[in-house]
Amino acid sequence: MASRTRIDAPGRNEHRLHTVPLRHVLGGLRAGGPLALMERTGRRSQGALTRLDLGAFRPFLVTHPDHLRHVLRDHGANYRRGTAMWKAMGRLTGLGIAGEGPQWRASRELWCQGLSGGAHVFADGTADAVAGAVADLEQRVAAGATVDALTEMTRIVLRVVNPAFFGSRIPQGECDRLAAAVAVAFDSLLWRMALPFVPLAVPLPGDRAFTRATRTVNGILLPLIRRARHAHHRGPDLMSTLLDGADADGRALGDAHVAQDIVAMFVAGSESSALTLTWAWVALAGHADIAAEVRREADAVLGGGPPRPEHARRLVFTRRVLAEVCRLYAMAWAVPRTAVAEDVIGGVTVPAGATLVLSPYLTHRLPAFWERPLRFDPGRFTDERVRGRHPLAYLPFGDGPHQCVGQSFFFQQAALVVATMMSRFRIAVPTPAEPRAAVALRPRGRVDLALTPCG
């Protein structure tokens, strides 16, 4: 691999710029796809700022925690979302919670308000929804039945999301249909992200699927929002918070703005959660001792009964398992930013307009910050070990002003899902699963769960 080096402090690898030539980039993509290319580059650079030569497009790959702190915290105002990925997503998510500037800030404040204001109601609803969804699963499967992990985790998560987002104003089947359409729309954007210079008038693969999926999303959400806007009573759900809120200019949010904000957060609240839970089963299936400890904790905390809101705090080991899943399978495996003005990172000049790709997936694999980084070890998340770690070595939910507002909500629902499932089933994953790079980190093919009811 060709590279040029600028060293500001002897022996400090983070002050070195690596350049991956175009032929190596193309060879890596042909050999194993974008994720394999990233992993290979990460192993060689070991946290050094890296420039990927893609011809006219030469993004910087940022993985070292010190560099991430520079981009996300210390100089965050200089690194904005104005990249091909965000422009492509903006066709679906708008410029509210998925944008920048005053409108983003107003939307973010509303989401934070909604999540905190409805916390107690959401906690009760989450526990009840998880209990009901797992009970339904018990009725649908016989001993030893095999089910699709992502399908089942999505079904369970959506039972939680419906009341939290919509106050259960729509039938569960419609919520499921909305989630499927949102997933298709996002996956259809990959070519637009990869080829941002192609005008929208020029058709690309995925365009038709995106149009159909977006039509479905709007056909479900816009009538729902209009009905809720004219209702006399609104609850603590997140859609009500948006309808009662205002934009940066003090005006009520329009129907399209509300719909786009919901879509943007719906991905994190449903698809990302379901994918992370799917990876949790993959990890537990490969570590029988850890799975046994999760089961012991589930039996001790739930006591054979249904999950309750207070159980989430007591599932300490289960939450550490989920934190480790988020480390090894970071959903936002690559997050782009654009440099507004020229800057210097780790002694390397970053020109104005340059694209930076932040990769939590690679940061979470740096041996300098994670001992035996490919080993699955929930013990990394004891209080003592967390306190001794670089604050930007772990960022599955991002960091800085754009850090995900739903982090606590995820851990609450996910811990209850894992504990309830473990208390009801013996769970195996018959075939290995490997990740692939899409908008989020998805399995390559179907992940089966072999379920045997306990008792």
PDB file of C-alpha atoms in Angstrom, residues 102-338:
ATOM      1  CA  PRO A 102     -31.672  25.884  13.223  1.00  0.00           C
ATOM      2  CA  GLN A 103     -34.333  23.534  11.828  1.00  0.00           C
ATOM      3  CA  TRP A 104     -32.349  20.485  12.920  1.00  0.00           C
ATOM      4  CA  ARG A 105     -31.861  21.995  16.376  1.00  0.00           C
ATOM      5  CA  ALA A 106     -35.589  22.652  16.746  1.00  0.00           C
ATOM      6  CA  SER A 107     -36.464  19.099  15.691  1.00  0.00           C
ATOM      7  CA  ARG A 108     -33.850  17.593  17.989  1.00  0.00           C
ATOM      8  CA  GLU A 109     -35.175  19.549  20.968  1.00  0.00           C
ATOM      9  CA  LEU A 110     -38.673  18.259  20.247  1.00  0.00           C
ATOM     10  CA  TRP A 111     -37.494  14.651  20.050  1.00  0.00           C
ATOM     11  CA  CYS A 112     -35.561  15.004  23.306  1.00  0.00           C
ATOM     12  CA  GLN A 113     -38.618  16.566  24.920  1.00  0.00           C
ATOM     13  CA  GLY A 114     -40.856  13.780  23.689  1.00  0.00           C
ATOM     14  CA  LEU A 115     -38.555  10.973  24.799  1.00  0.00           C
ATOM     15  CA  SER A 116     -38.058  12.456  28.267  1.00  0.00           C
ATOM     16  CA  GLY A 117     -41.649  13.629  28.759  1.00  0.00           C
ATOM     17  CA  GLY A 118     -43.130  10.249  27.886  1.00  0.00           C
ATOM     18  CA  ALA A 119     -40.416   8.170  29.558  1.00  0.00           C
ATOM     19  CA  HIS A 120     -42.644   6.578  32.207  1.00  0.00           C
ATOM     20  CA  VAL A 121     -45.435   5.826  29.747  1.00  0.00           C
ATOM     21  CA  PHE A 122     -42.957   4.422  27.228  1.00  0.00           C
ATOM     22  CA  ALA A 123     -41.430   2.201  29.913  1.00  0.00           C
ATOM     23  CA  ASP A 124     -44.798   0.667  30.758  1.00  0.00           C
ATOM     24  CA  GLY A 125     -45.732   0.334  27.101  1.00  0.00           C
ATOM     25  CA  THR A 126     -42.375  -1.228  26.205  1.00  0.00           C
ATOM     26  CA  ALA A 127     -42.658  -3.956  28.831  1.00  0.00           C
ATOM     27  CA  ASP A 128     -46.249  -4.778  27.868  1.00  0.00           C
ATOM     28  CA  ALA A 129     -45.445  -4.768  24.141  1.00  0.00           C
ATOM     29  CA  VAL A 130     -42.447  -7.079  24.570  1.00  0.00           C
ATOM     30  CA  ALA A 131     -44.461  -9.485  26.722  1.00  0.00           C
ATOM     31  CA  GLY A 132     -47.289  -9.584  24.172  1.00  0.00           C
ATOM     32  CA  ALA A 133     -44.983 -10.011  21.174  1.00  0.00           C
ATOM     33  CA  VAL A 134     -43.016 -12.874  22.730  1.00  0.00           C
ATOM     34  CA  ALA A 135     -46.248 -14.556  23.841  1.00  0.00           C
ATOM     35  CA  ASP A 136     -47.501 -14.345  20.243  1.00  0.00           C
ATOM     36  CA  LEU A 137     -44.239 -15.900  19.071  1.00  0.00           C
ATOM     37  CA  GLU A 138     -44.688 -18.769  21.546  1.00  0.00           C
ATOM     38  CA  GLN A 139     -48.099 -19.499  20.098  1.00  0.00           C
ATOM     39  CA  ARG A 140     -46.822 -19.434  16.511  1.00  0.00           C
ATOM     40  CA  VAL A 141     -43.880 -21.779  16.870  1.00  0.00           C
ATOM     41  CA  ALA A 142     -43.696 -25.435  17.796  1.00  0.00           C
ATOM     42  CA  ALA A 143     -40.767 -27.045  19.585  1.00  0.00           C
ATOM     43  CA  GLY A 144     -37.634 -26.723  17.472  1.00  0.00           C
ATOM     44  CA  ALA A 145     -39.216 -24.349  14.965  1.00  0.00           C
ATOM     45  CA  THR A 146     -36.878 -22.219  12.871  1.00  0.00           C
ATOM     46  CA  VAL A 147     -37.754 -18.587  12.223  1.00  0.00           C
ATOM     47  CA  ASP A 148     -36.094 -15.668  10.459  1.00  0.00           C
ATOM     48  CA  ALA A 149     -34.325 -13.654  13.149  1.00  0.00           C
ATOM     49  CA  LEU A 150     -34.609 -10.235  11.518  1.00  0.00           C
ATOM     50  CA  THR A 151     -38.281 -10.732  10.676  1.00  0.00           C
ATOM     51  CA  GLU A 152     -39.134 -11.730  14.245  1.00  0.00           C
ATOM     52  CA  MET A 153     -37.019  -9.018  15.870  1.00  0.00           C
ATOM     53  CA  THR A 154     -38.617  -6.439  13.590  1.00  0.00           C
ATOM     54  CA  ARG A 155     -42.074  -7.693  14.534  1.00  0.00           C
ATOM     55  CA  ILE A 156     -41.274  -7.406  18.249  1.00  0.00           C
ATOM     56  CA  VAL A 157     -39.621  -3.992  17.964  1.00  0.00           C
ATOM     57  CA  LEU A 158     -42.548  -2.606  15.994  1.00  0.00           C
ATOM     58  CA  ARG A 159     -44.915  -3.650  18.769  1.00  0.00           C
ATOM     59  CA  VAL A 160     -42.889  -1.274  20.956  1.00  0.00           C
ATOM     60  CA  VAL A 161     -42.483   1.486  18.373  1.00  0.00           C
ATOM     61  CA  ASN A 162     -46.157   1.778  17.434  1.00  0.00           C
ATOM     62  CA  PRO A 163     -47.402   3.119  20.803  1.00  0.00           C
ATOM     63  CA  ALA A 164     -44.239   5.149  21.428  1.00  0.00           C
ATOM     64  CA  PHE A 165     -44.258   6.872  18.036  1.00  0.00           C
ATOM     65  CA  PHE A 166     -47.931   6.893  17.095  1.00  0.00           C
ATOM     66  CA  GLY A 167     -49.911   6.249  20.271  1.00  0.00           C
ATOM     67  CA  SER A 168     -51.171   3.061  18.556  1.00  0.00           C
ATOM     68  CA  ARG A 169     -53.295   5.187  16.223  1.00  0.00           C
ATOM     69  CA  ILE A 170     -52.732   2.768  13.364  1.00  0.00           C
ATOM     70  CA  PRO A 171     -53.271  -1.002  13.257  1.00  0.00           C
ATOM     71  CA  GLN A 172     -50.118  -3.033  13.844  1.00  0.00           C
ATOM     72  CA  GLY A 173     -50.299  -4.367  10.296  1.00  0.00           C
ATOM     73  CA  GLU A 174     -50.066  -0.828   8.915  1.00  0.00           C
ATOM     74  CA  CYS A 175     -47.093  -0.111  11.179  1.00  0.00           C
ATOM     75  CA  ASP A 176     -45.396  -3.234   9.826  1.00  0.00           C
ATOM     76  CA  ARG A 177     -46.130  -2.133   6.245  1.00  0.00           C
ATOM     77  CA  LEU A 178     -44.686   1.320   6.982  1.00  0.00           C
ATOM     78  CA  ALA A 179     -41.486  -0.218   8.372  1.00  0.00           C
ATOM     79  CA  ALA A 180     -41.076  -2.427   5.307  1.00  0.00           C
ATOM     80  CA  ALA A 181     -41.524   0.544   2.951  1.00  0.00           C
ATOM     81  CA  VAL A 182     -39.045   2.688   4.894  1.00  0.00           C
ATOM     82  CA  ALA A 183     -36.471  -0.121   4.745  1.00  0.00           C
ATOM     83  CA  VAL A 184     -36.908  -0.497   0.981  1.00  0.00           C
ATOM     84  CA  ALA A 185     -36.626   3.264   0.454  1.00  0.00           C
ATOM     85  CA  PHE A 186     -33.368   3.494   2.387  1.00  0.00           C
ATOM     86  CA  ASP A 187     -31.798   0.460   0.723  1.00  0.00           C
ATOM     87  CA  SER A 188     -32.772   1.887  -2.676  1.00  0.00           C
ATOM     88  CA  LEU A 189     -30.631   4.978  -2.066  1.00  0.00           C
ATOM     89  CA  LEU A 190     -27.282   3.166  -2.264  1.00  0.00           C
ATOM     90  CA  TRP A 191     -26.635   4.010  -5.937  1.00  0.00           C
ATOM     91  CA  ARG A 192     -27.580   7.660  -5.384  1.00  0.00           C
ATOM     92  CA  MET A 193     -25.113   7.792  -2.500  1.00  0.00           C
ATOM     93  CA  ALA A 194     -22.369   6.152  -4.555  1.00  0.00           C
ATOM     94  CA  LEU A 195     -22.954   8.347  -7.638  1.00  0.00           C
ATOM     95  CA  PRO A 196     -23.944  11.770  -6.266  1.00  0.00           C
ATOM     96  CA  PHE A 197     -22.909  13.552  -9.466  1.00  0.00           C
ATOM     97  CA  VAL A 198     -25.601  11.797 -11.545  1.00  0.00           C
ATOM     98  CA  PRO A 199     -28.644  14.108 -12.006  1.00  0.00           C
ATOM     99  CA  LEU A 200     -31.994  12.876 -10.683  1.00  0.00           C
ATOM    100  CA  ALA A 201     -33.312  12.987 -14.260  1.00  0.00           C
ATOM    101  CA  VAL A 202     -30.908  10.154 -15.139  1.00  0.00           C
ATOM    102  CA  PRO A 203     -32.352   6.852 -13.850  1.00  0.00           C
ATOM    103  CA  LEU A 204     -30.255   4.645 -11.587  1.00  0.00           C
ATOM    104  CA  PRO A 205     -30.905   1.194 -10.079  1.00  0.00           C
ATOM    105  CA  GLY A 206     -33.183   1.569  -7.096  1.00  0.00           C
ATOM    106  CA  ASP A 207     -34.978   4.704  -8.300  1.00  0.00           C
ATOM    107  CA  ARG A 208     -38.251   2.946  -9.088  1.00  0.00           C
ATOM    108  CA  ALA A 209     -38.227   1.027  -5.823  1.00  0.00           C
ATOM    109  CA  PHE A 210     -37.517   4.278  -3.972  1.00  0.00           C
ATOM    110  CA  THR A 211     -40.444   6.026  -5.659  1.00  0.00           C
ATOM    111  CA  ARG A 212     -42.854   3.188  -4.889  1.00  0.00           C
ATOM    112  CA  ALA A 213     -41.691   2.897  -1.281  1.00  0.00           C
ATOM    113  CA  THR A 214     -41.876   6.658  -0.702  1.00  0.00           C
ATOM    114  CA  ARG A 215     -45.411   6.695  -2.086  1.00  0.00           C
ATOM    115  CA  THR A 216     -46.352   3.984   0.418  1.00  0.00           C
ATOM    116  CA  VAL A 217     -44.688   5.832   3.312  1.00  0.00           C
ATOM    117  CA  ASN A 218     -46.506   9.086   2.540  1.00  0.00           C
ATOM    118  CA  GLY A 219     -49.780   7.250   1.910  1.00  0.00           C
ATOM    119  CA  ILE A 220     -49.644   5.864   5.452  1.00  0.00           C
ATOM    120  CA  LEU A 221     -48.138   8.765   7.368  1.00  0.00           C
ATOM    121  CA  LEU A 222     -49.741  11.888   5.897  1.00  0.00           C
ATOM    122  CA  PRO A 223     -53.397  10.872   6.485  1.00  0.00           C
ATOM    123  CA  LEU A 224     -52.435   9.692   9.979  1.00  0.00           C
ATOM    124  CA  ILE A 225     -50.788  13.031  10.763  1.00  0.00           C
ATOM    125  CA  ARG A 226     -53.756  15.006   9.438  1.00  0.00           C
ATOM    126  CA  ARG A 227     -56.194  13.015  11.578  1.00  0.00           C
ATOM    127  CA  ALA A 228     -54.026  13.408  14.666  1.00  0.00           C
ATOM    128  CA  ARG A 229     -53.629  17.149  14.069  1.00  0.00           C
ATOM    129  CA  HIS A 230     -57.392  17.669  14.225  1.00  0.00           C
ATOM    130  CA  ALA A 231     -58.015  15.320  17.156  1.00  0.00           C
ATOM    131  CA  HIS A 232     -59.139  16.882  20.427  1.00  0.00           C
ATOM    132  CA  HIS A 233     -56.927  14.662  22.570  1.00  0.00           C
ATOM    133  CA  ARG A 234     -53.258  13.888  22.133  1.00  0.00           C
ATOM    134  CA  GLY A 235     -51.169  11.566  24.238  1.00  0.00           C
ATOM    135  CA  PRO A 236     -47.498  11.406  25.234  1.00  0.00           C
ATOM    136  CA  ASP A 237     -46.483   9.748  21.951  1.00  0.00           C
ATOM    137  CA  LEU A 238     -43.722  11.268  19.840  1.00  0.00           C
ATOM    138  CA  MET A 239     -45.939  12.228  16.921  1.00  0.00           C
ATOM    139  CA  SER A 240     -48.083  14.321  19.275  1.00  0.00           C
ATOM    140  CA  THR A 241     -44.958  16.069  20.533  1.00  0.00           C
ATOM    141  CA  LEU A 242     -44.060  17.049  16.968  1.00  0.00           C
ATOM    142  CA  LEU A 243     -47.597  18.236  16.218  1.00  0.00           C
ATOM    143  CA  ASP A 244     -47.591  20.410  19.331  1.00  0.00           C
ATOM    144  CA  GLY A 245     -44.107  21.759  18.613  1.00  0.00           C
ATOM    145  CA  ALA A 246     -42.684  24.505  16.428  1.00  0.00           C
ATOM    146  CA  ASP A 247     -39.850  24.947  13.967  1.00  0.00           C
ATOM    147  CA  ALA A 248     -36.905  27.319  14.304  1.00  0.00           C
ATOM    148  CA  ASP A 249     -39.109  30.245  13.237  1.00  0.00           C
ATOM    149  CA  GLY A 250     -41.792  29.490  15.814  1.00  0.00           C
ATOM    150  CA  ARG A 251     -44.258  28.082  13.281  1.00  0.00           C
ATOM    151  CA  ALA A 252     -46.098  24.808  13.680  1.00  0.00           C
ATOM    152  CA  LEU A 253     -44.390  21.938  11.872  1.00  0.00           C
ATOM    153  CA  GLY A 254     -46.047  21.121   8.559  1.00  0.00           C
ATOM    154  CA  ASP A 255     -47.366  17.659   7.790  1.00  0.00           C
ATOM    155  CA  ALA A 256     -44.441  16.862   5.480  1.00  0.00           C
ATOM    156  CA  HIS A 257     -41.906  17.979   8.120  1.00  0.00           C
ATOM    157  CA  VAL A 258     -43.542  15.760  10.759  1.00  0.00           C
ATOM    158  CA  ALA A 259     -43.633  12.809   8.364  1.00  0.00           C
ATOM    159  CA  GLN A 260     -39.970  13.221   7.390  1.00  0.00           C
ATOM    160  CA  ASP A 261     -38.821  13.528  11.001  1.00  0.00           C
ATOM    161  CA  ILE A 262     -40.749  10.380  11.877  1.00  0.00           C
ATOM    162  CA  VAL A 263     -39.161   8.476   8.995  1.00  0.00           C
ATOM    163  CA  ALA A 264     -35.666   9.586  10.030  1.00  0.00           C
ATOM    164  CA  MET A 265     -36.161   8.446  13.613  1.00  0.00           C
ATOM    165  CA  PHE A 266     -38.183   5.396  12.627  1.00  0.00           C
ATOM    166  CA  VAL A 267     -35.050   3.841  11.112  1.00  0.00           C
ATOM    167  CA  ALA A 268     -33.158   4.089  14.406  1.00  0.00           C
ATOM    168  CA  GLY A 269     -36.199   3.084  16.429  1.00  0.00           C
ATOM    169  CA  SER A 270     -37.110   0.037  14.377  1.00  0.00           C
ATOM    170  CA  GLU A 271     -34.681  -1.221  11.731  1.00  0.00           C
ATOM    171  CA  SER A 272     -31.446  -0.473  13.611  1.00  0.00           C
ATOM    172  CA  SER A 273     -32.867  -1.944  16.821  1.00  0.00           C
ATOM    173  CA  ALA A 274     -34.065  -5.093  15.056  1.00  0.00           C
ATOM    174  CA  LEU A 275     -30.706  -5.524  13.309  1.00  0.00           C
ATOM    175  CA  THR A 276     -28.782  -5.103  16.576  1.00  0.00           C
ATOM    176  CA  LEU A 277     -31.004  -7.695  18.266  1.00  0.00           C
ATOM    177  CA  THR A 278     -30.380 -10.048  15.334  1.00  0.00           C
ATOM    178  CA  TRP A 279     -26.630  -9.667  15.816  1.00  0.00           C
ATOM    179  CA  ALA A 280     -27.114 -10.262  19.553  1.00  0.00           C
ATOM    180  CA  TRP A 281     -28.470 -13.743  18.814  1.00  0.00           C
ATOM    181  CA  VAL A 282     -25.559 -14.420  16.473  1.00  0.00           C
ATOM    182  CA  ALA A 283     -23.092 -13.414  19.194  1.00  0.00           C
ATOM    183  CA  LEU A 284     -24.822 -15.379  21.960  1.00  0.00           C
ATOM    184  CA  ALA A 285     -25.041 -18.477  19.778  1.00  0.00           C
ATOM    185  CA  GLY A 286     -21.254 -18.454  19.460  1.00  0.00           C
ATOM    186  CA  HIS A 287     -20.605 -17.965  23.182  1.00  0.00           C
ATOM    187  CA  ALA A 288     -22.461 -20.559  25.251  1.00  0.00           C
ATOM    188  CA  ASP A 289     -20.994 -19.370  28.571  1.00  0.00           C
ATOM    189  CA  ILE A 290     -22.183 -15.803  28.010  1.00  0.00           C
ATOM    190  CA  ALA A 291     -25.612 -17.009  26.847  1.00  0.00           C
ATOM    191  CA  ALA A 292     -25.912 -19.112  30.019  1.00  0.00           C
ATOM    192  CA  GLU A 293     -25.157 -16.054  32.162  1.00  0.00           C
ATOM    193  CA  VAL A 294     -27.792 -14.008  30.281  1.00  0.00           C
ATOM    194  CA  ARG A 295     -30.306 -16.803  30.920  1.00  0.00           C
ATOM    195  CA  ARG A 296     -29.457 -16.954  34.634  1.00  0.00           C
ATOM    196  CA  GLU A 297     -29.920 -13.193  34.929  1.00  0.00           C
ATOM    197  CA  ALA A 298     -33.211 -13.314  33.018  1.00  0.00           C
ATOM    198  CA  ASP A 299     -34.562 -16.063  35.282  1.00  0.00           C
ATOM    199  CA  ALA A 300     -33.456 -14.210  38.420  1.00  0.00           C
ATOM    200  CA  VAL A 301     -34.837 -10.820  37.388  1.00  0.00           C
ATOM    201  CA  LEU A 302     -38.062 -11.847  35.645  1.00  0.00           C
ATOM    202  CA  GLY A 303     -38.742 -14.700  38.056  1.00  0.00           C
ATOM    203  CA  GLY A 304     -40.689 -16.609  35.437  1.00  0.00           C
ATOM    204  CA  GLY A 305     -43.173 -13.774  34.962  1.00  0.00           C
ATOM    205  CA  PRO A 306     -43.648 -11.120  32.281  1.00  0.00           C
ATOM    206  CA  PRO A 307     -41.168  -8.246  31.928  1.00  0.00           C
ATOM    207  CA  ARG A 308     -41.867  -5.073  33.848  1.00  0.00           C
ATOM    208  CA  PRO A 309     -40.345  -1.599  33.336  1.00  0.00           C
ATOM    209  CA  GLU A 310     -38.168  -1.813  36.462  1.00  0.00           C
ATOM    210  CA  HIS A 311     -36.563  -5.019  35.187  1.00  0.00           C
ATOM    211  CA  ALA A 312     -34.607  -3.143  32.487  1.00  0.00           C
ATOM    212  CA  ARG A 313     -32.348  -1.446  35.065  1.00  0.00           C
ATOM    213  CA  ARG A 314     -31.672  -4.754  36.828  1.00  0.00           C
ATOM    214  CA  LEU A 315     -30.587  -6.587  33.666  1.00  0.00           C
ATOM    215  CA  VAL A 316     -27.026  -5.345  34.165  1.00  0.00           C
ATOM    216  CA  PHE A 317     -25.152  -8.177  32.440  1.00  0.00           C
ATOM    217  CA  THR A 318     -27.637  -8.272  29.555  1.00  0.00           C
ATOM    218  CA  ARG A 319     -27.091  -4.570  28.928  1.00  0.00           C
ATOM    219  CA  ARG A 320     -23.321  -5.151  28.855  1.00  0.00           C
ATOM    220  CA  VAL A 321     -23.879  -7.890  26.287  1.00  0.00           C
ATOM    221  CA  LEU A 322     -25.878  -5.466  24.153  1.00  0.00           C
ATOM    222  CA  ALA A 323     -23.182  -2.800  24.505  1.00  0.00           C
ATOM    223  CA  GLU A 324     -20.622  -5.304  23.229  1.00  0.00           C
ATOM    224  CA  VAL A 325     -22.915  -6.233  20.334  1.00  0.00           C
ATOM    225  CA  CYS A 326     -23.088  -2.530  19.447  1.00  0.00           C
ATOM    226  CA  ARG A 327     -19.283  -2.405  19.521  1.00  0.00           C
ATOM    227  CA  LEU A 328     -18.682  -5.319  17.159  1.00  0.00           C
ATOM    228  CA  TYR A 329     -21.704  -4.658  14.940  1.00  0.00           C
ATOM    229  CA  ALA A 330     -21.965  -0.867  14.838  1.00  0.00           C
ATOM    230  CA  MET A 331     -25.034  -0.112  12.702  1.00  0.00           C
ATOM    231  CA  ALA A 332     -23.649   3.217  11.482  1.00  0.00           C
ATOM    232  CA  TRP A 333     -20.502   1.559  10.167  1.00  0.00           C
ATOM    233  CA  ALA A 334     -19.542   4.605   8.065  1.00  0.00           C
ATOM    234  CA  VAL A 335     -20.716   8.165   8.782  1.00  0.00           C
ATOM    235  CA  PRO A 336     -19.758  10.975   6.345  1.00  0.00           C
ATOM    236  CA  ARG A 337     -19.025  14.611   7.092  1.00  0.00           C
ATOM    237  CA  THR A 338     -17.868  17.548   4.941  1.00  0.00           C
TER     238      THR A 338
END
